[in-house]
JSON list of C-alpha atoms in Angstrom, two decimals:
[
{"chain": "A", "resi": 1, "resn": "MET", "atom": "CA", "xyz": [157.21, 43.95, 7.88]},
{"chain": "A", "resi": 2, "resn": "GLN", "atom": "CA", "xyz": [160.04, 42.15, 6.12]},
{"chain": "A", "resi": 3, "resn": "TYR", "atom": "CA", "xyz": [161.85, 39.98, 8.69]},
{"chain": "A", "resi": 4, "resn": "ARG", "atom": "CA", "xyz": [165.52, 39.12, 8.33]},
{"chain": "A", "resi": 5, "resn": "ARG", "atom": "CA", "xyz": [166.28, 37.98, 11.87]},
{"chain": "A", "resi": 6, "resn": "ILE", "atom": "CA", "xyz": [163.77, 36.71, 14.43]},
{"chain": "A", "resi": 7, "resn": "SER", "atom": "CA", "xyz": [164.90, 35.69, 17.89]},
{"chain": "A", "resi": 8, "resn": "ALA", "atom": "CA", "xyz": [162.77, 32.71, 18.85]},
{"chain": "A", "resi": 9, "resn": "ASP", "atom": "CA", "xyz": [163.90, 32.32, 22.47]},
{"chain": "A", "resi": 10, "resn": "CYS", "atom": "CA", "xyz": [163.51, 35.64, 24.25]},
{"chain": "A", "resi": 11, "resn": "HIS", "atom": "CA", "xyz": [162.20, 35.99, 27.77]},
{"chain": "A", "resi": 12, "resn": "LEU", "atom": "CA", "xyz": [160.31, 38.46, 29.88]},
{"chain": "A", "resi": 13, "resn": "ASP", "atom": "CA", "xyz": [161.09, 36.80, 33.18]},
{"chain": "A", "resi": 14, "resn": "LEU", "atom": "CA", "xyz": [159.98, 37.60, 36.71]},
{"chain": "A", "resi": 15, "resn": "PRO", "atom": "CA", "xyz": [163.20, 39.51, 37.58]},
{"chain": "A", "resi": 16, "resn": "TRP", "atom": "CA", "xyz": [162.28, 42.27, 35.12]},
{"chain": "A", "resi": 17, "resn": "LEU", "atom": "CA", "xyz": [158.56, 42.68, 35.81]},
{"chain": "A", "resi": 18, "resn": "PRO", "atom": "CA", "xyz": [157.16, 45.65, 37.75]},
{"chain": "A", "resi": 19, "resn": "PRO", "atom": "CA", "xyz": [157.66, 44.93, 41.47]},
{"chain": "A", "resi": 20, "resn": "GLU", "atom": "CA", "xyz": [154.04, 45.68, 42.36]},
{"chain": "A", "resi": 21, "resn": "LEU", "atom": "CA", "xyz": [152.45, 43.96, 39.33]},
{"chain": "A", "resi": 22, "resn": "PHE", "atom": "CA", "xyz": [150.85, 40.92, 40.94]},
{"chain": "A", "resi": 23, "resn": "VAL", "atom": "CA", "xyz": [149.67, 42.50, 44.20]},
{"chain": "A", "resi": 24, "resn": "SER", "atom": "CA", "xyz": [148.27, 45.54, 42.41]},
{"chain": "A", "resi": 25, "resn": "GLU", "atom": "CA", "xyz": [146.35, 43.52, 39.81]},
{"chain": "A", "resi": 26, "resn": "ALA", "atom": "CA", "xyz": [145.11, 40.54, 41.86]},
{"chain": "A", "resi": 27, "resn": "PRO", "atom": "CA", "xyz": [141.55, 40.39, 43.18]},
{"chain": "A", "resi": 28, "resn": "ARG", "atom": "CA", "xyz": [141.34, 41.40, 46.84]},
{"chain": "A", "resi": 29, "resn": "ALA", "atom": "CA", "xyz": [140.67, 37.83, 48.01]},
{"chain": "A", "resi": 30, "resn": "ILE", "atom": "CA", "xyz": [143.98, 36.56, 46.65]},
{"chain": "A", "resi": 31, "resn": "LYS", "atom": "CA", "xyz": [146.33, 39.58, 47.00]},
{"chain": "A", "resi": 32, "resn": "GLU", "atom": "CA", "xyz": [147.97, 38.13, 50.12]},
{"chain": "A", "resi": 33, "resn": "ARG", "atom": "CA", "xyz": [149.12, 35.10, 48.12]},
{"chain": "A", "resi": 34, "resn": "MET", "atom": "CA", "xyz": [150.78, 37.04, 45.30]},
{"chain": "A", "resi": 35, "resn": "PRO", "atom": "CA", "xyz": [154.52, 37.62, 44.95]},
{"chain": "A", "resi": 36, "resn": "TYR", "atom": "CA", "xyz": [155.93, 41.09, 45.54]},
{"chain": "A", "resi": 37, "resn": "VAL", "atom": "CA", "xyz": [159.37, 42.69, 45.81]},
{"chain": "A", "resi": 38, "resn": "GLU", "atom": "CA", "xyz": [161.02, 43.59, 49.11]},
{"chain": "A", "resi": 39, "resn": "GLU", "atom": "CA", "xyz": [164.57, 44.55, 50.00]},
{"chain": "A", "resi": 40, "resn": "GLY", "atom": "CA", "xyz": [166.77, 41.67, 51.08]},
{"chain": "A", "resi": 41, "resn": "PRO", "atom": "CA", "xyz": [170.41, 41.36, 52.11]},
{"chain": "A", "resi": 42, "resn": "ASP", "atom": "CA", "xyz": [171.41, 40.88, 48.44]},
{"chain": "A", "resi": 43, "resn": "GLY", "atom": "CA", "xyz": [169.08, 43.55, 47.06]},
{"chain": "A", "resi": 44, "resn": "PRO", "atom": "CA", "xyz": [165.45, 43.45, 45.96]},
{"chain": "A", "resi": 45, "resn": "GLN", "atom": "CA", "xyz": [163.87, 39.97, 46.07]},
{"chain": "A", "resi": 46, "resn": "TRP", "atom": "CA", "xyz": [160.60, 38.52, 44.80]},
{"chain": "A", "resi": 47, "resn": "VAL", "atom": "CA", "xyz": [158.93, 36.94, 47.85]},
{"chain": "A", "resi": 48, "resn": "THR", "atom": "CA", "xyz": [155.53, 35.85, 49.14]},
{"chain": "A", "resi": 49, "resn": "LYS", "atom": "CA", "xyz": [153.92, 36.17, 52.55]},
{"chain": "A", "resi": 50, "resn": "ALA", "atom": "CA", "xyz": [154.06, 32.34, 52.71]},
{"chain": "A", "resi": 51, "resn": "GLY", "atom": "CA", "xyz": [157.86, 32.63, 52.82]},
{"chain": "A", "resi": 52, "resn": "VAL", "atom": "CA", "xyz": [158.67, 31.65, 49.24]},
{"chain": "A", "resi": 53, "resn": "ASN", "atom": "CA", "xyz": [161.72, 33.43, 47.79]},
{"chain": "A", "resi": 54, "resn": "MET", "atom": "CA", "xyz": [161.29, 33.55, 44.03]},
{"chain": "A", "resi": 55, "resn": "GLY", "atom": "CA", "xyz": [164.62, 35.20, 43.22]},
{"chain": "A", "resi": 56, "resn": "GLY", "atom": "CA", "xyz": [166.14, 38.61, 42.83]},
{"chain": "A", "resi": 57, "resn": "TRP", "atom": "CA", "xyz": [164.60, 41.53, 41.00]},
{"chain": "A", "resi": 58, "resn": "GLY", "atom": "CA", "xyz": [166.91, 42.57, 38.17]},
{"chain": "A", "resi": 59, "resn": "GLY", "atom": "CA", "xyz": [168.95, 39.39, 38.46]},
{"chain": "A", "resi": 60, "resn": "VAL", "atom": "CA", "xyz": [170.23, 36.69, 36.12]},
{"chain": "A", "resi": 61, "resn": "GLY", "atom": "CA", "xyz": [167.90, 34.30, 34.31]},
{"chain": "A", "resi": 62, "resn": "SER", "atom": "CA", "xyz": [164.35, 33.31, 35.09]},
{"chain": "A", "resi": 63, "resn": "VAL", "atom": "CA", "xyz": [165.12, 32.97, 38.80]},
{"chain": "A", "resi": 64, "resn": "GLY", "atom": "CA", "xyz": [166.92, 36.29, 39.26]},
{"chain": "A", "resi": 65, "resn": "GLY", "atom": "CA", "xyz": [170.24, 34.81, 40.31]},
{"chain": "A", "resi": 66, "resn": "LYS", "atom": "CA", "xyz": [173.22, 36.86, 41.36]},
{"chain": "A", "resi": 67, "resn": "PHE", "atom": "CA", "xyz": [175.61, 37.90, 38.59]},
{"chain": "A", "resi": 68, "resn": "VAL", "atom": "CA", "xyz": [178.97, 36.15, 39.00]},
{"chain": "A", "resi": 69, "resn": "PRO", "atom": "CA", "xyz": [181.54, 37.31, 36.41]},
{"chain": "A", "resi": 70, "resn": "GLY", "atom": "CA", "xyz": [183.14, 34.48, 34.45]},
{"chain": "A", "resi": 71, "resn": "GLN", "atom": "CA", "xyz": [180.47, 31.92, 35.31]},
{"chain": "A", "resi": 72, "resn": "ASN", "atom": "CA", "xyz": [178.56, 32.09, 32.02]},
{"chain": "A", "resi": 73, "resn": "TYR", "atom": "CA", "xyz": [179.83, 33.61, 28.77]},
{"chain": "A", "resi": 74, "resn": "ARG", "atom": "CA", "xyz": [176.39, 34.73, 27.57]},
{"chain": "A", "resi": 75, "resn": "VAL", "atom": "CA", "xyz": [175.57, 36.32, 30.92]},
{"chain": "A", "resi": 76, "resn": "ASP", "atom": "CA", "xyz": [178.97, 38.07, 30.89]},
{"chain": "A", "resi": 77, "resn": "LYS", "atom": "CA", "xyz": [178.10, 39.52, 27.46]},
{"chain": "A", "resi": 78, "resn": "MET", "atom": "CA", "xyz": [174.77, 40.80, 28.78]},
{"chain": "A", "resi": 79, "resn": "ALA", "atom": "CA", "xyz": [176.59, 42.33, 31.76]},
{"chain": "A", "resi": 80, "resn": "GLU", "atom": "CA", "xyz": [178.94, 44.16, 29.38]},
{"chain": "A", "resi": 81, "resn": "THR", "atom": "CA", "xyz": [175.90, 46.03, 28.03]},
{"chain": "A", "resi": 82, "resn": "GLY", "atom": "CA", "xyz": [175.16, 47.29, 31.55]},
{"chain": "A", "resi": 83, "resn": "LEU", "atom": "CA", "xyz": [172.08, 45.11, 31.99]},
{"chain": "A", "resi": 84, "resn": "TYR", "atom": "CA", "xyz": [172.72, 44.07, 35.59]},
{"chain": "A", "resi": 85, "resn": "ASP", "atom": "CA", "xyz": [174.04, 47.50, 36.60]},
{"chain": "A", "resi": 86, "resn": "ALA", "atom": "CA", "xyz": [170.76, 48.90, 35.28]},
{"chain": "A", "resi": 87, "resn": "GLY", "atom": "CA", "xyz": [168.93, 46.31, 37.38]},
{"chain": "A", "resi": 88, "resn": "LYS", "atom": "CA", "xyz": [170.75, 47.51, 40.50]},
{"chain": "A", "resi": 89, "resn": "ARG", "atom": "CA", "xyz": [169.39, 50.99, 39.71]},
{"chain": "A", "resi": 90, "resn": "ARG", "atom": "CA", "xyz": [165.91, 49.47, 39.30]},
{"chain": "A", "resi": 91, "resn": "GLU", "atom": "CA", "xyz": [165.90, 50.11, 35.56]},
{"chain": "A", "resi": 92, "resn": "ALA", "atom": "CA", "xyz": [164.07, 47.18, 34.00]},
{"chain": "A", "resi": 93, "resn": "ARG", "atom": "CA", "xyz": [165.45, 47.32, 30.46]},
{"chain": "A", "resi": 94, "resn": "PRO", "atom": "CA", "xyz": [163.99, 43.93, 29.43]},
{"chain": "A", "resi": 95, "resn": "GLY", "atom": "CA", "xyz": [160.67, 44.89, 31.07]},
{"chain": "A", "resi": 96, "resn": "ASP", "atom": "CA", "xyz": [160.26, 48.17, 29.20]},
{"chain": "A", "resi": 97, "resn": "PRO", "atom": "CA", "xyz": [159.10, 47.65, 25.59]},
{"chain": "A", "resi": 98, "resn": "HIS", "atom": "CA", "xyz": [160.72, 50.87, 24.38]},
{"chain": "A", "resi": 99, "resn": "LEU", "atom": "CA", "xyz": [164.11, 50.15, 25.93]},
{"chain": "A", "resi": 100, "resn": "ARG", "atom": "CA", "xyz": [163.86, 46.56, 24.77]},
{"chain": "A", "resi": 101, "resn": "ILE", "atom": "CA", "xyz": [163.24, 47.57, 21.16]},
{"chain": "A", "resi": 102, "resn": "LYS", "atom": "CA", "xyz": [166.43, 49.68, 21.30]},
{"chain": "A", "resi": 103, "resn": "GLU", "atom": "CA", "xyz": [168.34, 46.57, 22.44]},
{"chain": "A", "resi": 104, "resn": "MET", "atom": "CA", "xyz": [166.81, 44.60, 19.57]},
{"chain": "A", "resi": 105, "resn": "GLU", "atom": "CA", "xyz": [167.93, 47.25, 17.11]},
{"chain": "A", "resi": 106, "resn": "LYS", "atom": "CA", "xyz": [171.50, 47.15, 18.49]},
{"chain": "A", "resi": 107, "resn": "ASP", "atom": "CA", "xyz": [171.49, 43.38, 17.95]},
{"chain": "A", "resi": 108, "resn": "GLY", "atom": "CA", "xyz": [169.94, 43.55, 14.48]},
{"chain": "A", "resi": 109, "resn": "VAL", "atom": "CA", "xyz": [166.84, 41.62, 15.60]},
{"chain": "A", "resi": 110, "resn": "ASP", "atom": "CA", "xyz": [163.67, 42.42, 13.66]},
{"chain": "A", "resi": 111, "resn": "ALA", "atom": "CA", "xyz": [161.26, 40.52, 15.90]},
{"chain": "A", "resi": 112, "resn": "GLU", "atom": "CA", "xyz": [161.29, 38.33, 18.97]},
{"chain": "A", "resi": 113, "resn": "ILE", "atom": "CA", "xyz": [159.15, 35.55, 20.39]},
{"chain": "A", "resi": 114, "resn": "ILE", "atom": "CA", "xyz": [158.80, 36.20, 24.12]},
{"chain": "A", "resi": 115, "resn": "PHE", "atom": "CA", "xyz": [158.47, 33.42, 26.68]},
{"chain": "A", "resi": 116, "resn": "GLY", "atom": "CA", "xyz": [157.27, 34.21, 30.19]},
{"chain": "A", "resi": 117, "resn": "ILE", "atom": "CA", "xyz": [156.93, 33.08, 33.76]},
{"chain": "A", "resi": 118, "resn": "LEU", "atom": "CA", "xyz": [155.30, 29.66, 33.39]},
{"chain": "A", "resi": 119, "resn": "GLY", "atom": "CA", "xyz": [157.89, 27.75, 35.41]},
{"chain": "A", "resi": 120, "resn": "VAL", "atom": "CA", "xyz": [158.35, 30.29, 38.17]},
{"chain": "A", "resi": 121, "resn": "ALA", "atom": "CA", "xyz": [154.60, 30.41, 38.91]},
{"chain": "A", "resi": 122, "resn": "SER", "atom": "CA", "xyz": [154.79, 26.77, 40.02]},
{"chain": "A", "resi": 123, "resn": "ARG", "atom": "CA", "xyz": [157.10, 27.83, 42.86]},
{"chain": "A", "resi": 124, "resn": "LEU", "atom": "CA", "xyz": [154.09, 29.33, 44.62]},
{"chain": "A", "resi": 125, "resn": "GLU", "atom": "CA", "xyz": [152.89, 25.75, 45.34]},
{"chain": "A", "resi": 126, "resn": "ASP", "atom": "CA", "xyz": [149.36, 27.17, 45.18]},
{"chain": "A", "resi": 127, "resn": "HIS", "atom": "CA", "xyz": [147.51, 26.38, 41.94]},
{"chain": "A", "resi": 128, "resn": "GLU", "atom": "CA", "xyz": [144.87, 29.08, 42.39]},
{"chain": "A", "resi": 129, "resn": "ALA", "atom": "CA", "xyz": [147.47, 31.77, 43.08]},
{"chain": "A", "resi": 130, "resn": "ALA", "atom": "CA", "xyz": [149.70, 30.49, 40.25]},
{"chain": "A", "resi": 131, "resn": "ASN", "atom": "CA", "xyz": [146.79, 30.60, 37.79]},
{"chain": "A", "resi": 132, "resn": "GLU", "atom": "CA", "xyz": [146.00, 34.16, 38.86]},
{"chain": "A", "resi": 133, "resn": "MET", "atom": "CA", "xyz": [149.67, 35.11, 38.54]},
{"chain": "A", "resi": 134, "resn": "LEU", "atom": "CA", "xyz": [149.68, 33.79, 34.97]},
{"chain": "A", "resi": 135, "resn": "ARG", "atom": "CA", "xyz": [146.47, 35.66, 34.13]},
{"chain": "A", "resi": 136, "resn": "ILE", "atom": "CA", "xyz": [147.99, 38.90, 35.42]},
{"chain": "A", "resi": 137, "resn": "TYR", "atom": "CA", "xyz": [151.19, 38.25, 33.48]},
{"chain": "A", "resi": 138, "resn": "ASN", "atom": "CA", "xyz": [149.20, 37.62, 30.29]},
{"chain": "A", "resi": 139, "resn": "ASP", "atom": "CA", "xyz": [147.39, 40.93, 30.69]},
{"chain": "A", "resi": 140, "resn": "PHE", "atom": "CA", "xyz": [150.72, 42.70, 31.27]},
{"chain": "A", "resi": 141, "resn": "LEU", "atom": "CA", "xyz": [152.22, 40.94, 28.24]},
{"chain": "A", "resi": 142, "resn": "ARG", "atom": "CA", "xyz": [149.39, 42.15, 26.03]},
{"chain": "A", "resi": 143, "resn": "GLY", "atom": "CA", "xyz": [150.09, 45.74, 27.00]},
{"chain": "A", "resi": 144, "resn": "PHE", "atom": "CA", "xyz": [153.84, 45.22, 26.68]},
{"chain": "A", "resi": 145, "resn": "CYS", "atom": "CA", "xyz": [153.56, 43.83, 23.13]},
{"chain": "A", "resi": 146, "resn": "SER", "atom": "CA", "xyz": [150.97, 46.39, 22.01]},
{"chain": "A", "resi": 147, "resn": "HIS", "atom": "CA", "xyz": [153.62, 49.06, 21.36]},
{"chain": "A", "resi": 148, "resn": "TYR", "atom": "CA", "xyz": [155.47, 47.00, 18.70]},
{"chain": "A", "resi": 149, "resn": "PRO", "atom": "CA", "xyz": [153.04, 44.18, 17.83]},
{"chain": "A", "resi": 150, "resn": "ASP", "atom": "CA", "xyz": [154.92, 43.06, 14.72]},
{"chain": "A", "resi": 151, "resn": "ARG", "atom": "CA", "xyz": [158.24, 42.96, 16.56]},
{"chain": "A", "resi": 152, "resn": "GLN", "atom": "CA", "xyz": [157.48, 41.81, 20.11]},
{"chain": "A", "resi": 153, "resn": "ILE", "atom": "CA", "xyz": [155.40, 38.64, 19.98]},
{"chain": "A", "resi": 154, "resn": "GLY", "atom": "CA", "xyz": [154.47, 37.40, 23.43]},
{"chain": "A", "resi": 155, "resn": "LEU", "atom": "CA", "xyz": [153.41, 33.87, 24.27]},
{"chain": "A", "resi": 156, "resn": "ALA", "atom": "CA", "xyz": [150.63, 33.69, 26.84]},
{"chain": "A", "resi": 157, "resn": "CYS", "atom": "CA", "xyz": [151.34, 31.39, 29.79]},
{"chain": "A", "resi": 158, "resn": "LEU", "atom": "CA", "xyz": [148.65, 28.77, 30.32]},
{"chain": "A", "resi": 159, "resn": "PRO", "atom": "CA", "xyz": [147.58, 27.49, 33.72]},
{"chain": "A", "resi": 160, "resn": "TYR", "atom": "CA", "xyz": [148.55, 23.90, 34.44]},
{"chain": "A", "resi": 161, "resn": "GLY", "atom": "CA", "xyz": [146.86, 21.24, 36.54]},
{"chain": "A", "resi": 162, "resn": "ASP", "atom": "CA", "xyz": [143.36, 22.52, 35.68]},
{"chain": "A", "resi": 163, "resn": "ILE", "atom": "CA", "xyz": [142.10, 21.79, 32.16]},
{"chain": "A", "resi": 164, "resn": "GLU", "atom": "CA", "xyz": [139.08, 24.09, 32.52]},
{"chain": "A", "resi": 165, "resn": "ALA", "atom": "CA", "xyz": [141.24, 27.02, 33.64]},
{"chain": "A", "resi": 166, "resn": "ALA", "atom": "CA", "xyz": [143.68, 26.38, 30.77]},
{"chain": "A", "resi": 167, "resn": "ALA", "atom": "CA", "xyz": [140.90, 26.20, 28.16]},
{"chain": "A", "resi": 168, "resn": "LYS", "atom": "CA", "xyz": [139.28, 29.35, 29.53]},
{"chain": "A", "resi": 169, "resn": "GLU", "atom": "CA", "xyz": [142.62, 31.18, 29.37]},
{"chain": "A", "resi": 170, "resn": "VAL", "atom": "CA", "xyz": [143.22, 30.07, 25.76]},
{"chain": "A", "resi": 171, "resn": "TYR", "atom": "CA", "xyz": [139.98, 31.76, 24.70]},
{"chain": "A", "resi": 172, "resn": "ARG", "atom": "CA", "xyz": [140.63, 34.83, 26.86]},
{"chain": "A", "resi": 173, "resn": "VAL", "atom": "CA", "xyz": [144.16, 35.48, 25.54]},
{"chain": "A", "resi": 174, "resn": "ALA", "atom": "CA", "xyz": [143.03, 34.89, 21.96]},
{"chain": "A", "resi": 175, "resn": "LYS", "atom": "CA", "xyz": [140.51, 37.71, 22.43]},
{"chain": "A", "resi": 176, "resn": "LEU", "atom": "CA", "xyz": [143.32, 39.85, 23.87]},
{"chain": "A", "resi": 177, "resn": "GLY", "atom": "CA", "xyz": [145.25, 39.34, 20.65]},
{"chain": "A", "resi": 178, "resn": "LEU", "atom": "CA", "xyz": [148.22, 37.38, 22.00]},
{"chain": "A", "resi": 179, "resn": "LYS", "atom": "CA", "xyz": [149.64, 35.34, 19.14]},
{"chain": "A", "resi": 180, "resn": "GLY", "atom": "CA", "xyz": [150.88, 32.17, 20.79]},
{"chain": "A", "resi": 181, "resn": "LEU", "atom": "CA", "xyz": [150.86, 30.01, 23.89]},
{"chain": "A", "resi": 182, "resn": "GLU", "atom": "CA", "xyz": [153.41, 28.68, 26.34]},
{"chain": "A", "resi": 183, "resn": "LEU", "atom": "CA", "xyz": [152.34, 25.53, 28.12]},
{"chain": "A", "resi": 184, "resn": "SER", "atom": "CA", "xyz": [153.87, 23.09, 30.53]},
{"chain": "A", "resi": 185, "resn": "CYS", "atom": "CA", "xyz": [155.62, 19.96, 29.25]},
{"chain": "A", "resi": 186, "resn": "SER", "atom": "CA", "xyz": [153.86, 18.05, 32.03]},
{"chain": "A", "resi": 187, "resn": "TRP", "atom": "CA", "xyz": [150.59, 18.56, 33.81]},
{"chain": "A", "resi": 188, "resn": "ASP", "atom": "CA", "xyz": [152.17, 19.18, 37.21]},
{"chain": "A", "resi": 189, "resn": "MET", "atom": "CA", "xyz": [155.29, 21.08, 36.05]},
{"chain": "A", "resi": 190, "resn": "GLU", "atom": "CA", "xyz": [157.47, 18.23, 37.32]}
]
């Protein structure tokens, strides 16, 4: 493919992932520690049974914040496309590779580098659960990018705080065909 415009800072953040992804894909022994979506007073929220609120489903940014018109120019522009209204209807435009490719075409983007959920996984405050969350995300990302592999280029999220787990995941995602890695700037995500 001849590339004219590549977006090098795209995201497939937690607010746009399938609500049941982590619970449905986690091994039985760890399912109870995975995030899931439940209805809250401000709409659907990513939560854990340990009481961690990880932000709104279909919300703004990596933490699923509430859309406040006039607060951020770029977010206002995304809202003008109907992105957050679609989120209220539980339509995950950024989380659907086919809908996402249509958005790329509207913007004249030939390919995108997709960053993931590395930072939000640390909010679990449970390294084992966070590592499993990242593994599940990486598997999802592989499937997501498989539809348009020359246009949607996902970066696998590496576990942090455990060198053996990180090294093992590097080899695993390479075999999956993911083309790059996202890793923490510090060992403990601080």
